Amino acid sequence: MRRVVLGLLAPLLLVTAACSGSGGSPPVKVGTLSSVTVSGPTSAAPVVNFKAPIRFEKTSSKVVEAGPGTGDAVSRSSLVTVQFVGINASDESTFGSTWRTGPSTFYVNSVVTGFADGLIGTHAGDRVLITSPAKDSFGATGNLSASVRPGDSVIFVVDVKSVAPVKPLPANVPALHYDANGNPAKFTADAKATKDPTTLGVYPVIEGTGPTVQSGDRISVEYFGQIYPDGNVFNSWTGQPFDLQLGAGQVISGWEEGLAGQRVGARVVLVIPPALGYGKKAQSAIPANSTLVFAIQILSVS
């Protein structure tokens, strides 16, 4: 079966491709947002004009054509769908374009810093110009296809097609909080939280847009786990995918039941009672008879 990855996001934008540092010979001129012009309708790839070679000293962005300004604003924890063009500021070459391959869907905190920073606060319908130095994009390594060399600054023009709405958790479920990078970091509870739940709680915070996950599928996820309702964290968010096969007995029953039927791209909170977790058997940092709460993002299915 063909592997389906969230958004089919090209490796050229993945956080793992980025590395701090400037590297290489500095371009001739320091540029700013005003050094770049963007034209053309948002129904087609933008026309981007500037005079190479230039470099940028900091990441900057502006909305060059505004949408209606409705719906959720982009945050670091957002799931977005975009069209974008990436251009090397050193030689005007295009190193990536979804106008050739189709829109890309991804979590903002999964891409290079400059790209993510430039999208924060924008809305669906906006066309955004982002200028980024090497230290915020592909650093001292360049991108994986070598079309951006070490130390090259880059330009992105991004059309924000959609920002997935975030569903609030019910009042009886612990609140999910995020760190500065947009990663799930902790659950906190108040007096409204259900005490000693006995049934599985499945709460999609963001609905996925990809294929539906079924028992037997191999999936890749990122996750965070804590003792319910606001106890010790036993699995921090690492940003490293965890691969498993549903229905193969590799994970606890609460995961098997809670993830089946979700779609790729979903961020889901699971509240798992002991009977669907580890039961009477302690597991390292998890005491016996513990109720567990997880935040899980489904990245891919195959």
GROMACS .gro file of C-alpha atoms in nm:
model
  302
    1MET     CA    1   0.000   0.000   0.000
    2ARG     CA    2   0.126   0.350  -0.082
    3ARG     CA    3   0.233   0.547   0.221
    4VAL     CA    4   0.013   0.855   0.277
    5VAL     CA    5   0.187   1.132   0.469
    6LEU     CA    6   0.021   1.436   0.620
    7GLY     CA    7   0.015   1.699   0.347
    8LEU     CA    8   0.285   1.526   0.142
    9LEU     CA    9   0.506   1.810   0.266
   10ALA     CA   10   0.832   1.819   0.073
   11PRO     CA   11   1.149   1.755   0.277
   12LEU     CA   12   1.267   2.101   0.172
   13LEU     CA   13   1.059   2.252   0.454
   14LEU     CA   14   1.098   1.998   0.734
   15VAL     CA   15   1.241   2.120   1.062
   16THR     CA   16   1.497   1.840   1.052
   17ALA     CA   17   1.648   1.994   0.740
   18ALA     CA   18   1.726   2.317   0.921
   19CYS     CA   19   2.048   2.391   1.103
   20SER     CA   20   2.173   2.708   1.267
   21GLY     CA   21   2.463   2.886   1.106
   22SER     CA   22   2.540   3.110   0.810
   23GLY     CA   23   2.804   2.919   0.609
   24GLY     CA   24   2.929   3.007   0.264
   25SER     CA   25   3.026   3.345   0.123
   26PRO     CA   26   2.788   3.628   0.212
   27PRO     CA   27   2.582   3.763  -0.078
   28VAL     CA   28   2.660   4.112  -0.205
   29LYS     CA   29   2.361   4.306  -0.072
   30VAL     CA   30   2.148   4.303   0.243
   31GLY     CA   31   1.782   4.293   0.145
   32THR     CA   32   1.454   4.367   0.323
   33LEU     CA   33   1.089   4.300   0.250
   34SER     CA   34   1.086   4.609   0.030
   35SER     CA   35   1.351   4.448  -0.192
   36VAL     CA   36   1.091   4.196  -0.313
   37THR     CA   37   0.772   4.258  -0.507
   38VAL     CA   38   0.490   4.009  -0.550
   39SER     CA   39   0.221   4.034  -0.816
   40GLY     CA   40  -0.040   3.822  -0.990
   41PRO     CA   41  -0.378   3.680  -0.886
   42THR     CA   42  -0.404   3.436  -0.598
   43SER     CA   43  -0.565   3.188  -0.837
   44ALA     CA   44  -0.220   3.127  -0.987
   45ALA     CA   45   0.143   3.104  -0.881
   46PRO     CA   46   0.273   3.446  -0.777
   47VAL     CA   47   0.516   3.650  -0.983
   48VAL     CA   48   0.812   3.735  -0.758
   49ASN     CA   49   1.065   4.000  -0.856
   50PHE     CA   50   1.392   4.103  -0.688
   51LYS     CA   51   1.754   4.153  -0.786
   52ALA     CA   52   1.986   3.870  -0.682
   53PRO     CA   53   2.210   3.808  -0.505
   54ILE     CA   54   2.071   3.934  -0.176
   55ARG     CA   55   2.067   3.810   0.180
   56PHE     CA   56   1.844   3.883   0.477
   57GLU     CA   57   1.957   3.949   0.832
   58LYS     CA   58   1.628   3.853   0.999
   59THR     CA   59   1.303   3.683   0.914
   60SER     CA   60   1.033   3.928   0.813
   61SER     CA   61   0.688   3.889   0.664
   62LYS     CA   62   0.390   4.084   0.541
   63VAL     CA   63   0.049   4.010   0.397
   64VAL     CA   64   0.064   4.128   0.036
   65GLU     CA   65  -0.299   4.043  -0.033
   66ALA     CA   66  -0.543   4.000   0.253
   67GLY     CA   67  -0.824   3.751   0.271
   68PRO     CA   68  -1.149   3.807   0.463
   69GLY     CA   69  -0.969   3.784   0.799
   70THR     CA   70  -1.219   3.539   0.943
   71GLY     CA   71  -1.165   3.208   1.117
   72ASP     CA   72  -0.877   3.102   1.338
   73ALA     CA   73  -0.547   3.286   1.306
   74VAL     CA   74  -0.240   3.071   1.237
   75SER     CA   75  -0.048   2.972   1.551
   76ARG     CA   76   0.251   2.741   1.598
   77SER     CA   77   0.014   2.455   1.685
   78SER     CA   78  -0.211   2.508   1.382
   79LEU     CA   79  -0.282   2.262   1.103
   80VAL     CA   80  -0.278   2.460   0.777
   81THR     CA   81  -0.321   2.398   0.407
   82VAL     CA   82  -0.119   2.626   0.179
   83GLN     CA   83   0.013   2.686  -0.169
   84PHE     CA   84   0.369   2.819  -0.166
   85VAL     CA   85   0.669   2.907  -0.377
   86GLY     CA   86   1.023   2.897  -0.233
   87ILE     CA   87   1.295   3.098  -0.406
   88ASN     CA   88   1.670   3.111  -0.343
   89ALA     CA   89   1.761   3.476  -0.279
   90SER     CA   90   2.116   3.415  -0.404
   91ASP     CA   91   2.030   3.323  -0.762
   92GLU     CA   92   1.649   3.361  -0.808
   93SER     CA   93   1.604   2.987  -0.861
   94THR     CA   94   1.282   2.822  -0.744
   95PHE     CA   95   1.356   2.534  -0.506
   96GLY     CA   96   0.999   2.436  -0.428
   97SER     CA   97   0.645   2.503  -0.546
   98THR     CA   98   0.318   2.338  -0.454
   99TRP     CA   99   0.168   2.502  -0.760
  100ARG     CA  100   0.330   2.210  -0.943
  101THR     CA  101   0.228   1.934  -0.703
  102GLY     CA  102  -0.090   2.055  -0.528
  103PRO     CA  103  -0.156   2.221  -0.189
  104SER     CA  104   0.035   2.102   0.117
  105THR     CA  105  -0.115   2.038   0.461
  106PHE     CA  106   0.107   2.042   0.770
  107TYR     CA  107   0.140   2.147   1.132
  108VAL     CA  108   0.315   2.483   1.150
  109ASN     CA  109   0.564   2.366   1.413
  110SER     CA  110   0.690   2.094   1.175
  111VAL     CA  111   0.856   2.324   0.919
  112VAL     CA  112   1.163   2.546   0.918
  113THR     CA  113   1.157   2.838   1.161
  114GLY     CA  114   1.142   3.121   0.909
  115PHE     CA  115   0.850   2.967   0.721
  116ALA     CA  116   0.661   2.905   1.047
  117ASP     CA  117   0.737   3.250   1.194
  118GLY     CA  118   0.613   3.424   0.882
  119LEU     CA  119   0.273   3.254   0.897
  120ILE     CA  120   0.193   3.331   1.261
  121GLY     CA  121  -0.115   3.553   1.291
  122THR     CA  122  -0.227   3.519   0.929
  123HIS     CA  123  -0.566   3.389   0.817
  124ALA     CA  124  -0.714   3.177   0.543
  125GLY     CA  125  -0.719   3.377   0.220
  126ASP     CA  126  -0.401   3.573   0.292
  127ARG     CA  127  -0.108   3.580   0.052
  128VAL     CA  128   0.208   3.621   0.260
  129LEU     CA  129   0.561   3.725   0.163
  130ILE     CA  130   0.834   3.584   0.390
  131THR     CA  131   1.204   3.671   0.369
  132SER     CA  132   1.434   3.453   0.578
  133PRO     CA  133   1.808   3.431   0.648
  134ALA     CA  134   1.991   3.100   0.643
  135LYS     CA  135   1.989   3.071   1.023
  136ASP     CA  136   1.607   3.054   1.018
  137SER     CA  137   1.577   2.832   0.713
  138PHE     CA  138   1.835   2.581   0.587
  139GLY     CA  139   2.142   2.702   0.775
  140ALA     CA  140   2.489   2.563   0.721
  141THR     CA  141   2.362   2.249   0.548
  142GLY     CA  142   2.131   2.377   0.276
  143ASN     CA  143   1.817   2.186   0.186
  144LEU     CA  144   1.802   1.818   0.109
  145SER     CA  145   1.794   1.863  -0.269
  146ALA     CA  146   2.103   2.093  -0.260
  147SER     CA  147   1.918   2.364  -0.452
  148VAL     CA  148   1.965   2.591  -0.149
  149ARG     CA  149   2.332   2.606  -0.065
  150PRO     CA  150   2.478   2.650   0.284
  151GLY     CA  151   2.425   3.010   0.395
  152ASP     CA  152   2.169   3.103   0.128
  153SER     CA  153   1.878   3.326   0.228
  154VAL     CA  154   1.535   3.235   0.094
  155ILE     CA  155   1.204   3.391  -0.004
  156PHE     CA  156   0.863   3.229   0.040
  157VAL     CA  157   0.530   3.344  -0.098
  158VAL     CA  158   0.252   3.154   0.075
  159ASP     CA  159  -0.118   3.145   0.002
  160VAL     CA  160  -0.299   3.029   0.317
  161LYS     CA  161  -0.585   2.815   0.189
  162SER     CA  162  -0.726   2.700   0.523
  163VAL     CA  163  -0.656   2.691   0.896
  164ALA     CA  164  -0.812   2.392   1.069
  165PRO     CA  165  -1.044   2.504   1.347
  166VAL     CA  166  -0.954   2.399   1.700
  167LYS     CA  167  -1.234   2.232   1.891
  168PRO     CA  168  -1.256   2.314   2.262
  169LEU     CA  169  -1.237   2.020   2.498
  170PRO     CA  170  -1.545   1.953   2.711
  171ALA     CA  171  -1.544   2.115   3.055
  172ASN     CA  172  -1.506   1.775   3.224
  173VAL     CA  173  -1.179   1.700   3.037
  174PRO     CA  174  -0.842   1.844   3.151
  175ALA     CA  175  -0.729   2.147   2.949
  176LEU     CA  176  -0.445   2.097   2.701
  177HIS     CA  177  -0.164   2.353   2.704
  178TYR     CA  178   0.114   2.412   2.452
  179ASP     CA  179   0.477   2.519   2.486
  180ALA     CA  180   0.639   2.813   2.305
  181ASN     CA  181   0.701   2.594   2.000
  182GLY     CA  182   0.337   2.493   1.969
  183ASN     CA  183   0.386   2.141   2.104
  184PRO     CA  184   0.144   1.982   2.354
  185ALA     CA  185   0.312   2.025   2.693
  186LYS     CA  186   0.072   1.954   2.979
  187PHE     CA  187  -0.283   1.895   3.091
  188THR     CA  188  -0.434   2.088   3.381
  189ALA     CA  189  -0.761   2.008   3.556
  190ASP     CA  190  -1.012   2.187   3.775
  191ALA     CA  191  -1.304   2.068   3.986
  192LYS     CA  192  -1.513   2.002   3.674
  193ALA     CA  193  -1.285   1.723   3.553
  194THR     CA  194  -1.446   1.378   3.572
  195LYS     CA  195  -1.305   1.182   3.863
  196ASP     CA  196  -1.199   0.825   3.792
  197PRO     CA  197  -1.353   0.786   3.444
  198THR     CA  198  -1.439   0.427   3.356
  199THR     CA  199  -1.499   0.465   2.981
  200LEU     CA  200  -1.272   0.572   2.698
  201GLY     CA  201  -1.282   0.942   2.611
  202VAL     CA  202  -1.199   1.038   2.252
  203TYR     CA  203  -1.181   1.410   2.179
  204PRO     CA  204  -1.053   1.532   1.840
  205VAL     CA  205  -0.906   1.878   1.899
  206ILE     CA  206  -0.826   1.915   1.528
  207GLU     CA  207  -0.997   1.703   1.265
  208GLY     CA  208  -0.761   1.540   1.018
  209THR     CA  209  -0.807   1.582   0.644
  210GLY     CA  210  -0.627   1.268   0.525
  211PRO     CA  211  -0.731   0.903   0.493
  212THR     CA  212  -0.922   0.734   0.775
  213VAL     CA  213  -0.710   0.512   0.999
  214GLN     CA  214  -0.832   0.152   1.035
  215SER     CA  215  -0.726  -0.151   1.235
  216GLY     CA  216  -0.437  -0.319   1.057
  217ASP     CA  217  -0.294   0.008   0.926
  218ARG     CA  218   0.062   0.108   0.999
  219ILE     CA  219   0.064   0.464   1.127
  220SER     CA  220   0.317   0.721   1.243
  221VAL     CA  221   0.229   0.951   1.532
  222GLU     CA  222   0.372   1.205   1.773
  223TYR     CA  223   0.233   1.205   2.125
  224PHE     CA  224   0.240   1.336   2.479
  225GLY     CA  225   0.124   1.137   2.784
  226GLN     CA  226   0.037   1.230   3.142
  227ILE     CA  227  -0.123   1.069   3.447
  228TYR     CA  228  -0.489   1.176   3.453
  229PRO     CA  229  -0.608   1.438   3.529
  230ASP     CA  230  -0.297   1.654   3.584
  231GLY     CA  231  -0.034   1.423   3.731
  232ASN     CA  232   0.319   1.341   3.623
  233VAL     CA  233   0.419   1.357   3.258
  234PHE     CA  234   0.549   1.014   3.153
  235ASN     CA  235   0.600   1.085   2.781
  236SER     CA  236   0.711   1.431   2.671
  237TRP     CA  237   0.656   1.554   2.317
  238THR     CA  238   0.984   1.479   2.138
  239GLY     CA  239   0.907   1.570   1.779
  240GLN     CA  240   1.026   1.222   1.680
  241PRO     CA  241   0.760   1.004   1.512
  242PHE     CA  242   0.653   0.677   1.672
  243ASP     CA  243   0.552   0.401   1.428
  244LEU     CA  244   0.303   0.127   1.512
  245GLN     CA  245   0.049  -0.106   1.360
  246LEU     CA  246  -0.306  -0.082   1.489
  247GLY     CA  247  -0.460  -0.415   1.579
  248ALA     CA  248  -0.125  -0.587   1.626
  249GLY     CA  249  -0.113  -0.565   2.006
  250GLN     CA  250   0.171  -0.313   2.002
  251VAL     CA  251  -0.011  -0.048   2.206
  252ILE     CA  252  -0.268  -0.035   2.483
  253SER     CA  253  -0.634  -0.098   2.403
  254GLY     CA  254  -0.724   0.268   2.458
  255TRP     CA  255  -0.498   0.366   2.170
  256GLU     CA  256  -0.633   0.087   1.948
  257GLU     CA  257  -0.992   0.195   2.002
  258GLY     CA  258  -0.932   0.569   2.016
  259LEU     CA  259  -0.722   0.606   1.702
  260ALA     CA  260  -0.924   0.377   1.475
  261GLY     CA  261  -1.161   0.595   1.273
  262GLN     CA  262  -0.950   0.911   1.305
  263ARG     CA  263  -0.806   1.071   0.991
  264VAL     CA  264  -0.444   1.146   0.909
  265GLY     CA  265  -0.358   1.492   1.040
  266ALA     CA  266  -0.585   1.467   1.343
  267ARG     CA  267  -0.478   1.586   1.686
  268VAL     CA  268  -0.682   1.385   1.935
  269VAL     CA  269  -0.698   1.375   2.314
  270LEU     CA  270  -0.758   1.032   2.466
  271VAL     CA  271  -0.866   0.974   2.827
  272ILE     CA  272  -0.794   0.608   2.899
  273PRO     CA  273  -0.917   0.429   3.215
  274PRO     CA  274  -0.699   0.156   3.369
  275ALA     CA  275  -0.896  -0.127   3.207
  276LEU     CA  276  -0.796   0.003   2.863
  277GLY     CA  277  -0.447   0.104   2.972
  278TYR     CA  278  -0.199  -0.090   3.183
  279GLY     CA  279  -0.450  -0.203   3.447
  280LYS     CA  280  -0.302  -0.337   3.767
  281LYS     CA  281   0.050  -0.359   3.623
  282ALA     CA  282   0.282  -0.064   3.687
  283GLN     CA  283   0.491   0.055   3.391
  284SER     CA  284   0.804   0.251   3.481
  285ALA     CA  285   0.670   0.602   3.561
  286ILE     CA  286   0.307   0.485   3.541
  287PRO     CA  287   0.169   0.347   3.869
  288ALA     CA  288  -0.069   0.054   3.871
  289ASN     CA  289  -0.439   0.135   3.816
  290SER     CA  290  -0.360   0.470   3.652
  291THR     CA  291  -0.600   0.658   3.428
  292LEU     CA  292  -0.401   0.817   3.144
  293VAL     CA  293  -0.449   1.120   2.921
  294PHE     CA  294  -0.275   1.162   2.585
  295ALA     CA  295  -0.248   1.418   2.307
  296ILE     CA  296  -0.170   1.240   1.978
  297GLN     CA  297  -0.107   1.368   1.626
  298ILE     CA  298  -0.149   1.121   1.339
  299LEU     CA  299   0.120   1.193   1.080
  300SER     CA  300   0.085   0.918   0.823
  301VAL     CA  301  -0.073   0.586   0.733
  302SER     CA  302   0.048   0.304   0.513
   0.00000   0.00000   0.00000
